[in-house]
Short mmCIF file of C-alpha atoms in Angstrom, two decimals:
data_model
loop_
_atom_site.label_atom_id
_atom_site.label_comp_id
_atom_site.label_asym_id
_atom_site.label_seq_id
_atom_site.Cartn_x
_atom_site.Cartn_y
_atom_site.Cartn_z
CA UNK R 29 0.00 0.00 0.00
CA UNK R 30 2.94 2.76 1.02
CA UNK R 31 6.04 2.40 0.68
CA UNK R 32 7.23 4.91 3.27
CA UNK R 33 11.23 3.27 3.81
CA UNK R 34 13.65 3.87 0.78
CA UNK R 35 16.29 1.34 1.13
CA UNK R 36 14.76 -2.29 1.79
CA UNK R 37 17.46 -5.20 2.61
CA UNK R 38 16.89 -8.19 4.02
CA UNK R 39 19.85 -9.51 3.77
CA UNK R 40 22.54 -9.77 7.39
CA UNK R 41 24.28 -6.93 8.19
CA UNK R 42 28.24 -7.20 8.30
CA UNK R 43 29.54 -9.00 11.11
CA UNK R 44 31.32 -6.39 12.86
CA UNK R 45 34.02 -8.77 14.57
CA UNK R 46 35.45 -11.72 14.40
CA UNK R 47 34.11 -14.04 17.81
CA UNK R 48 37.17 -13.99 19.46
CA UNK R 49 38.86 -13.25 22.89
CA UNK R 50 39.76 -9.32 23.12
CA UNK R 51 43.53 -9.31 23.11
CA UNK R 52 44.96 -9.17 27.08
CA UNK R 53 47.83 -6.11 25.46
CA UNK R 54 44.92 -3.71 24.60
CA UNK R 55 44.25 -1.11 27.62
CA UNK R 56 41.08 -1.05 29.12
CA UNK R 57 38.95 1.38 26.88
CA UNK R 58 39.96 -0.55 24.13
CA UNK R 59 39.36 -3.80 25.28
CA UNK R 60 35.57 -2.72 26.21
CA UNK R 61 35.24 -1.57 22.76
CA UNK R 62 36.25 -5.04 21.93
CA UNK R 63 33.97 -6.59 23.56
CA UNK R 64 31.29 -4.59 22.34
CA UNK R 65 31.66 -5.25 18.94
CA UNK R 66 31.47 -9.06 19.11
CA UNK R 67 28.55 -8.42 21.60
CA UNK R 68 27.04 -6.54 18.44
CA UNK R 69 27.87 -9.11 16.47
CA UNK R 70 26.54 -11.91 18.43
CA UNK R 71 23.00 -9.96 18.48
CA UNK R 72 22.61 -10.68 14.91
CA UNK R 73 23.79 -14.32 14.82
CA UNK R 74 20.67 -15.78 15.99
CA UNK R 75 16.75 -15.08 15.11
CA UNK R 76 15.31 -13.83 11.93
CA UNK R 77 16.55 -9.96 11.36
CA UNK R 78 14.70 -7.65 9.10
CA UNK R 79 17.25 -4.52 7.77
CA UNK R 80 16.33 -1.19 6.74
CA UNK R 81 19.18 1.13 4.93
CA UNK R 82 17.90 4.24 5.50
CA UNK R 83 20.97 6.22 4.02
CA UNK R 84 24.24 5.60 3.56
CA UNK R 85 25.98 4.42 6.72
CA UNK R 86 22.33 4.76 8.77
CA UNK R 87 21.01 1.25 8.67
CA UNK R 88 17.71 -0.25 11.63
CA UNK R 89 17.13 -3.19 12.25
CA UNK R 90 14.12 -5.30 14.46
CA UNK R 91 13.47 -8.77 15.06
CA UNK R 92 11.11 -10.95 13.76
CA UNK R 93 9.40 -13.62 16.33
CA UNK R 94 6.50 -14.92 13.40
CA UNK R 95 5.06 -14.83 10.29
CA UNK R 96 1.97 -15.14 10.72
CA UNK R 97 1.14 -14.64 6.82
CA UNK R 98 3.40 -14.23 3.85
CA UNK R 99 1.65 -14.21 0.19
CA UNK R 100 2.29 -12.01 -3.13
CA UNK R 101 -0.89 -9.76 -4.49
CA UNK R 102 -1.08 -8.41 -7.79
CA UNK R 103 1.00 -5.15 -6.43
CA UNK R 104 3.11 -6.19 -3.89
CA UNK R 105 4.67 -8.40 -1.83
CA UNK R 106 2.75 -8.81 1.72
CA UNK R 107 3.63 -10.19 4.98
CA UNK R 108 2.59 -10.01 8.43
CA UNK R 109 4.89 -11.09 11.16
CA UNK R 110 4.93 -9.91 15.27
CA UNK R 111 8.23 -7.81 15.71
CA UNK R 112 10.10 -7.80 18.75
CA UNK R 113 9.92 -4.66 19.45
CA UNK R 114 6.43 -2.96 17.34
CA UNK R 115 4.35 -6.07 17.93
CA UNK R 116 2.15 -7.26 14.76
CA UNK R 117 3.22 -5.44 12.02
CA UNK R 118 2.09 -5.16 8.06
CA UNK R 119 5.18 -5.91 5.69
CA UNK R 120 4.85 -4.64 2.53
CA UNK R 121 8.04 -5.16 0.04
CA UNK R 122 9.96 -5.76 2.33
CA UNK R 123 9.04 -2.34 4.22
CA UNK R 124 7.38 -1.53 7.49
CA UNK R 125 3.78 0.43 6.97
CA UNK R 126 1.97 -0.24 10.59
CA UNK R 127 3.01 -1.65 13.37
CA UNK R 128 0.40 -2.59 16.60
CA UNK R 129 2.36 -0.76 19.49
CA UNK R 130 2.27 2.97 17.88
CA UNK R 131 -0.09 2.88 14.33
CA UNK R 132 -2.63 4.81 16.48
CA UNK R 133 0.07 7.44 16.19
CA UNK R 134 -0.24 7.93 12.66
CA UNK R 135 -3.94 7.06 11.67
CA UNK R 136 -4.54 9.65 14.70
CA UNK R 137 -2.46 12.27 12.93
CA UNK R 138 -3.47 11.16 9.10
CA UNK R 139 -7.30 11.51 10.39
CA UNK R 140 -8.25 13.59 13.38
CA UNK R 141 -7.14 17.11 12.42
CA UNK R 142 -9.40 17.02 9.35
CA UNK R 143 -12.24 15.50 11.08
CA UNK R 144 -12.36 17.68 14.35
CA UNK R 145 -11.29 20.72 12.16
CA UNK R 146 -14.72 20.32 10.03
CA UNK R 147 -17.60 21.84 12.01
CA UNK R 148 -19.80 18.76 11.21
CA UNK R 149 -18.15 16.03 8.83
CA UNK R 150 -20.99 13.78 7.12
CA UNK R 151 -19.43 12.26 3.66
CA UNK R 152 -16.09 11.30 3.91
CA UNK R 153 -14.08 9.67 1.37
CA UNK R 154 -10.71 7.51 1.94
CA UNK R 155 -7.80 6.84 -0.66
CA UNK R 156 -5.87 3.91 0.09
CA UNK R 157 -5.93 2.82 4.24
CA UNK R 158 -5.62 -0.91 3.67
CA UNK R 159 -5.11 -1.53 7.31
CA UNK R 160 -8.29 -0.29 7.80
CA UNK R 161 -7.20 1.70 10.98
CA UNK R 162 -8.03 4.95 8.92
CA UNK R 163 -11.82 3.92 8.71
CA UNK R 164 -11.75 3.32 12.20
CA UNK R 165 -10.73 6.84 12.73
CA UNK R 166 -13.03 8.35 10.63
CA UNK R 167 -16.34 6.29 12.00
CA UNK R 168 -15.43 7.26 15.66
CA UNK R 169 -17.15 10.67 14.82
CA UNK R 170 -21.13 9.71 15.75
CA UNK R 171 -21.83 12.83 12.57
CA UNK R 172 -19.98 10.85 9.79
CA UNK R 173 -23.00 9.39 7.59
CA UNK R 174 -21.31 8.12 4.54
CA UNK R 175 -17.45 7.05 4.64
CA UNK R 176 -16.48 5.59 1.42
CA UNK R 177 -12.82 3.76 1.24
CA UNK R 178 -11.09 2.81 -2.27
CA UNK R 179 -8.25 0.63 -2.26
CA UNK R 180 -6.43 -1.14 -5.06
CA UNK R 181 -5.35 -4.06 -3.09
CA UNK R 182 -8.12 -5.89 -2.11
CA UNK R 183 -5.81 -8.80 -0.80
CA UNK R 184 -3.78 -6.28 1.55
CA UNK R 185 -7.48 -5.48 2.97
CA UNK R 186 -8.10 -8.95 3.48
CA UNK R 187 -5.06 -10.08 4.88
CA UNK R 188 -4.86 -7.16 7.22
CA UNK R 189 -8.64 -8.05 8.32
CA UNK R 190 -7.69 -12.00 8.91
CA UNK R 191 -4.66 -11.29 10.58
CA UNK R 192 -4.75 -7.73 12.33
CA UNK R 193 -8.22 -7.34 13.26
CA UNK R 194 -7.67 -4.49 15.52
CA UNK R 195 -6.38 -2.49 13.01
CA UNK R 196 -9.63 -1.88 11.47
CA UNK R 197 -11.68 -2.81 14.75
CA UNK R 198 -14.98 -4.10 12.55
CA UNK R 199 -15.44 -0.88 10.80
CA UNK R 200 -16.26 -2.82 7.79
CA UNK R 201 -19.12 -3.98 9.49
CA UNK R 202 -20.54 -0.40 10.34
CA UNK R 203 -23.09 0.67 8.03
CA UNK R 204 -22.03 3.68 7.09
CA UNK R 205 -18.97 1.84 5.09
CA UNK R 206 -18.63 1.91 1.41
CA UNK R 207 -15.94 -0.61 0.63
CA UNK R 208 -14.74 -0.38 -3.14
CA UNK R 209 -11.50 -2.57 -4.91
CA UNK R 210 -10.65 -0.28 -7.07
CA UNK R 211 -8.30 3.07 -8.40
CA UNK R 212 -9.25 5.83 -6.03
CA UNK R 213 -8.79 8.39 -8.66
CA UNK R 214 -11.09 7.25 -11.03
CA UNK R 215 -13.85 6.13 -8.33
CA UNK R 216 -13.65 9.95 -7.10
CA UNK R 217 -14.27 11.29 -10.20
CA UNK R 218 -17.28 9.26 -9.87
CA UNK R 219 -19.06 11.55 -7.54
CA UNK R 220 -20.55 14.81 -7.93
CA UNK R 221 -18.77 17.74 -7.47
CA UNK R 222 -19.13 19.28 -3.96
CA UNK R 223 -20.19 15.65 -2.30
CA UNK R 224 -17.44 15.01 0.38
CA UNK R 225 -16.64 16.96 3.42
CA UNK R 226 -13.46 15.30 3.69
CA UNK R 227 -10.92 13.71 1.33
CA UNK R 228 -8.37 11.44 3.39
CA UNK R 229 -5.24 10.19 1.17
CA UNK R 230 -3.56 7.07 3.23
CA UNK R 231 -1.39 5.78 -0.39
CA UNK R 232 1.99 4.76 -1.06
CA UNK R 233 4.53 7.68 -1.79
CA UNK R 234 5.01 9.00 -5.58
CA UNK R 235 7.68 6.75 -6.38
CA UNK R 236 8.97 5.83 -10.24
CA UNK R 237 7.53 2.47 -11.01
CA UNK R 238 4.29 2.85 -8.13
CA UNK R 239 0.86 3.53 -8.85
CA UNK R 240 0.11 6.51 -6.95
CA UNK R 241 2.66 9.33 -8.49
CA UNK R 242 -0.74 10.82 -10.23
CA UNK R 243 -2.39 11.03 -7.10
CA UNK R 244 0.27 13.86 -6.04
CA UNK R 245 0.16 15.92 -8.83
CA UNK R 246 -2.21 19.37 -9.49
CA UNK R 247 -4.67 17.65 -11.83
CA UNK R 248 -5.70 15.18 -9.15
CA UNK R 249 -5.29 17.71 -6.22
CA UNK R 250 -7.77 20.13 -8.36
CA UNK R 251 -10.16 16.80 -8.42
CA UNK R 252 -10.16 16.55 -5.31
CA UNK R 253 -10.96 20.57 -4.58
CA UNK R 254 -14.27 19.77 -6.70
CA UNK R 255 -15.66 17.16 -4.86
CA UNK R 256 -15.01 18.78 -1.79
CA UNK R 257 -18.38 20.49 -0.23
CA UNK R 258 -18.17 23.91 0.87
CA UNK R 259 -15.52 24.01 3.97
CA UNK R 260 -14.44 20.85 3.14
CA UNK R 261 -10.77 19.84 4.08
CA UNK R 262 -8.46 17.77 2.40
CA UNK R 263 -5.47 15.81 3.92
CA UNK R 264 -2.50 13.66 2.66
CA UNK R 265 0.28 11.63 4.27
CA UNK R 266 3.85 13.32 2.92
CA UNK R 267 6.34 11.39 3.34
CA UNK R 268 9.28 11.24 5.90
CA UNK R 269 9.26 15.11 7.42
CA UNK R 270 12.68 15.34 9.53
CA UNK R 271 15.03 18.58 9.24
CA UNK R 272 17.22 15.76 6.96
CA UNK R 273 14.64 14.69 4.69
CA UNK R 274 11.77 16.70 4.99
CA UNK R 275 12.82 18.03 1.20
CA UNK R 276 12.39 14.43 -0.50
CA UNK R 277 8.42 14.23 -0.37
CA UNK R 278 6.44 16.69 1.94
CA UNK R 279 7.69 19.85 0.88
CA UNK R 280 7.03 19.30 -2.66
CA UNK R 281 3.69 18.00 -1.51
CA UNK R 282 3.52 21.13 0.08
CA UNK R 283 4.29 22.84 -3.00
CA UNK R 284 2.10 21.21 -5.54
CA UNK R 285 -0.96 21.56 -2.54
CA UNK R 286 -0.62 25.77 -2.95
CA UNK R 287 -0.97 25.84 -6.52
CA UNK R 288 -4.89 24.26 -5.91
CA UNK R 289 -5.70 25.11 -2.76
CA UNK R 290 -6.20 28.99 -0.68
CA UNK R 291 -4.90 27.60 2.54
CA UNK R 292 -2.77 24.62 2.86
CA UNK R 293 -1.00 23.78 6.32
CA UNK R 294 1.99 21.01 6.45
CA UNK R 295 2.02 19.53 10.10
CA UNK R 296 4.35 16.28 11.07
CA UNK R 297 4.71 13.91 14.16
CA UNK R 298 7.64 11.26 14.90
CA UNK R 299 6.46 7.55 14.43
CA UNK R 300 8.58 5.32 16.54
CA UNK R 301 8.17 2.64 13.97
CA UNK R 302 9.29 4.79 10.91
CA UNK R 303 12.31 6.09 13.70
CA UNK R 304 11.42 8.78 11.22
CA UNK R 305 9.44 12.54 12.06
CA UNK R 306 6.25 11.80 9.83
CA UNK R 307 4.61 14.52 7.70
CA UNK R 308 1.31 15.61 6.15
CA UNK R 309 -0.58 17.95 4.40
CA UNK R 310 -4.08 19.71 5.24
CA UNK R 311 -5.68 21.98 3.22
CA UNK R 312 -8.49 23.86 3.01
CA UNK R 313 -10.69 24.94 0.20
CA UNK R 314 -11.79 28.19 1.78
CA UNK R 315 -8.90 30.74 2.85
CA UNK R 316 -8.31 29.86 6.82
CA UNK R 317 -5.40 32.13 7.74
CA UNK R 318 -3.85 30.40 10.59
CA UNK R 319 -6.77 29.26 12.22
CA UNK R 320 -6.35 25.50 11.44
CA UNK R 321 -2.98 25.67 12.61
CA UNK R 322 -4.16 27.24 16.24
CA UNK R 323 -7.30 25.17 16.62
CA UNK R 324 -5.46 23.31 19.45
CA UNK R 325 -5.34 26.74 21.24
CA UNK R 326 -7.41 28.36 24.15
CA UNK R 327 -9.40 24.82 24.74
CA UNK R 328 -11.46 25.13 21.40
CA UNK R 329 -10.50 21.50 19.83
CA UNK R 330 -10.71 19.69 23.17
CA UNK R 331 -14.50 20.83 23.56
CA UNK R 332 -15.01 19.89 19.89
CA UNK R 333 -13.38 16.34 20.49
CA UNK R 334 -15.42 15.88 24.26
CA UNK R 335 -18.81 17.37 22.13
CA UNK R 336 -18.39 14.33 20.09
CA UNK R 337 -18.02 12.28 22.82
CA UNK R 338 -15.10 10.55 21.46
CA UNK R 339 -12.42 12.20 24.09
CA UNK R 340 -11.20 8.60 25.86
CA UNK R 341 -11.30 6.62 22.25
CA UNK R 342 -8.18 8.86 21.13
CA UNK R 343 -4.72 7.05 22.52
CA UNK R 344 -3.04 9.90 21.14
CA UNK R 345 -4.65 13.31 19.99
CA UNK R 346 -5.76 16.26 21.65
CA UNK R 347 -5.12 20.04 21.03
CA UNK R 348 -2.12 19.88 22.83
CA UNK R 349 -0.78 17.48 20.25
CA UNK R 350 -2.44 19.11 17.38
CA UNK R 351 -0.03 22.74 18.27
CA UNK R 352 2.90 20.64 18.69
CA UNK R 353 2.22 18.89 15.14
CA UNK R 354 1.92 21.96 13.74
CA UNK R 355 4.97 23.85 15.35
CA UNK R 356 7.75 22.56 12.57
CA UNK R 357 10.86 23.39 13.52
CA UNK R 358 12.83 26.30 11.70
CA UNK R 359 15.10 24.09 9.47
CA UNK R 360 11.47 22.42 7.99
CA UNK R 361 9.85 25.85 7.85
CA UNK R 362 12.65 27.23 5.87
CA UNK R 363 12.40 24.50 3.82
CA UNK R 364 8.85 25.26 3.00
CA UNK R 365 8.85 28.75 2.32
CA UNK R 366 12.27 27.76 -0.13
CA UNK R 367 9.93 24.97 -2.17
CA UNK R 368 9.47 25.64 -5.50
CA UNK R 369 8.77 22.42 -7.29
CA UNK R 370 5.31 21.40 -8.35
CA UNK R 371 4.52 17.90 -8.79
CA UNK R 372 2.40 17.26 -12.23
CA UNK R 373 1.42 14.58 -14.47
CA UNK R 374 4.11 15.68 -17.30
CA UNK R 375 6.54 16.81 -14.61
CA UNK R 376 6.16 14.11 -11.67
CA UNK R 377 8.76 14.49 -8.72
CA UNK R 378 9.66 10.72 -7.05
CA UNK R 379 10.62 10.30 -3.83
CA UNK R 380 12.30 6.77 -5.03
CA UNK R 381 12.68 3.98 -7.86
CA UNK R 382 11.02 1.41 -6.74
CA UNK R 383 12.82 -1.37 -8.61
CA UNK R 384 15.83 -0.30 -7.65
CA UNK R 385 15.46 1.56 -3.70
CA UNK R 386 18.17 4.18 -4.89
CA UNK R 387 17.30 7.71 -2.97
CA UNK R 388 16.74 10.51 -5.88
#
């Protein structure tokens, strides 16, 4: 569904030493530093290791415990295994997209600032969200009548439902659900103009050789302004949105979002999972000033969230998280105000090649 990691390996690390006794002629510090690397070294030598090469010389690593499914869809490869230290997690090429112990982290932060921003969200519509946990999200607002989700992969949606049910926590049962298997662009331009409240895009990142690069580009944004309702709000997930990377995806994102859109507000969060600072995009398709940016101020999103009785079903966001999404830090905003590429069908920006996981 995303691919949100750009250099996947599976394959063992180096063996940083040789097992062997530190020599008894080396002084202490350097004995200890001995020892340490055939104690890193060891760690790797037993269990099934999954490696990410996140940039040159900057390479994680977690342990897998089981597989509890491994299969190959028409898109991608899938697996889902229980890490050591995430818990059940969704494996997609090779690359981490949700993980039990902190996905409420993102699908909080894809979801909830859109939702509780809109004064009364009815018709929602989801790109993407395999998982499922951005459904769940959605439906926890008792005002959402109508949330149709579009996904490509219909066998990602299954497996995720037979294997991490409390991703999507039976959403697909709740009657306000519109479940389709298909491109979200072209279901979107289905629907009359001005028939969503709220336009949620949970896809993989534009990446040479994906399916999604059109879904970042002005054409598609200026879609998606059209079937927005009056006040209606639009959000996408960005890509990776640390003062080192925050350039590669969300900027750009950021970029291509102000050419369609009066009011567009880039907001991040770290994902312990990613070990990344994750970024998105709102915007708005009336002019908003800074007012989406400050909801979390002076108590006013707080009595939204506890009017919609939904205050304890949030793990993770409040108005006090929603300011510190939205306070980037100066290196990011600098960034921002700097971007000057626009992502378009003829002129597509990729984060990545996916055949062959070099950064561009």
């Amino acid at each position: 569904k995303r691919s949100r990691r750009r250099f996947p390996s599976r394959n063992p690390i180096p063996r940083m030493a040789e097992k062997a006794k530190p020599n008894e002629n080396l002084d202490a510090e350097e004995r200890q530093d001995a020892q340490l690397q055939v104690a890193t070294a060891d760690a790797f030598s037993e269990g099934n290791w999954y490696h990410e090469k996140l940039e040159d010389g900057y390479t994680i690593s977690y342990q897998i415990k089981e597989v509890f499914h491994r299969a190959k869809s028409a898109f991608q490869a899938v697996e889902v295994v229980d890490t050591v230290p995430f818990g059940r997690a969704l494996i997609t090429d090779r690359l981490m997209q949700s993980a039990s112990r902190d996905e409420f982290i993102y699908h909080e932060s894809l979801v909830q600032p859109a939702l509780c921003a809109h004064p009364n969200p009815k018709r929602v519509y989801i790109g993407g969200g395999g998982e499922g946990a951005t459904l769940r999200e959605v439906l926890r607002h008792p005002g959402v009548e109508e949330c149709v989700m579009v996904d490509i992969d219909g066998d990602v949606v299954q497996f995720c439902r037979d294997h991490m049910p409390t991703f999507c926590a039976n959403a697909y049962n709740d009657p306000r659900t519109k479940l389709v298997i298909d491109d979200a662009k072209s279901q979107l331009e289905g629907y009359a103009d001005g028939y969503f409240d709220v336009i949620i895009l949970d896809l993989s990142d534009p990446l040479d050789g994906g399916p999604c690069y059109q879904l970042y580009t002005t054409s598609f944004y200026e879609t998606c302004k059209r079937k927005l309702g009056e006040g209606g709000l639009f959000v996408t997930q960005s890509g990776c949105g640390s003062v080192s990377d925050a350039d590669k995806c969300f900027t750009c994102v950021n970029s291509t979002l102000r050419q369609v859109f009066p009011s567009v507000f880039g907001y991040t969060t770290f994902v312990p999972s990613f070990t990344s600072e994750w970024a998105f995009n709102l915007a708005s398709k009336e002019k908003h000033g800074a007012d989406l940016a400050q909801l979390g101020a002076d108590g006013v999103l707080d009595k939204r969230i506890a009017d919609r009785g939904i205050t304890e079903q949030m793990k993770w966001y409040d108005g006090t998280t929603h300011t510190r999404m939205f306070s980037l830090g100066k290196p990011v905003r600098t960034m921002m105000a700097n971007e000057t590429r626009v992502m378009t069908v003829e002129n597509p920006l990729f984060m990545t090649d996916v055949t062959s996981g070099i950064n561009r």
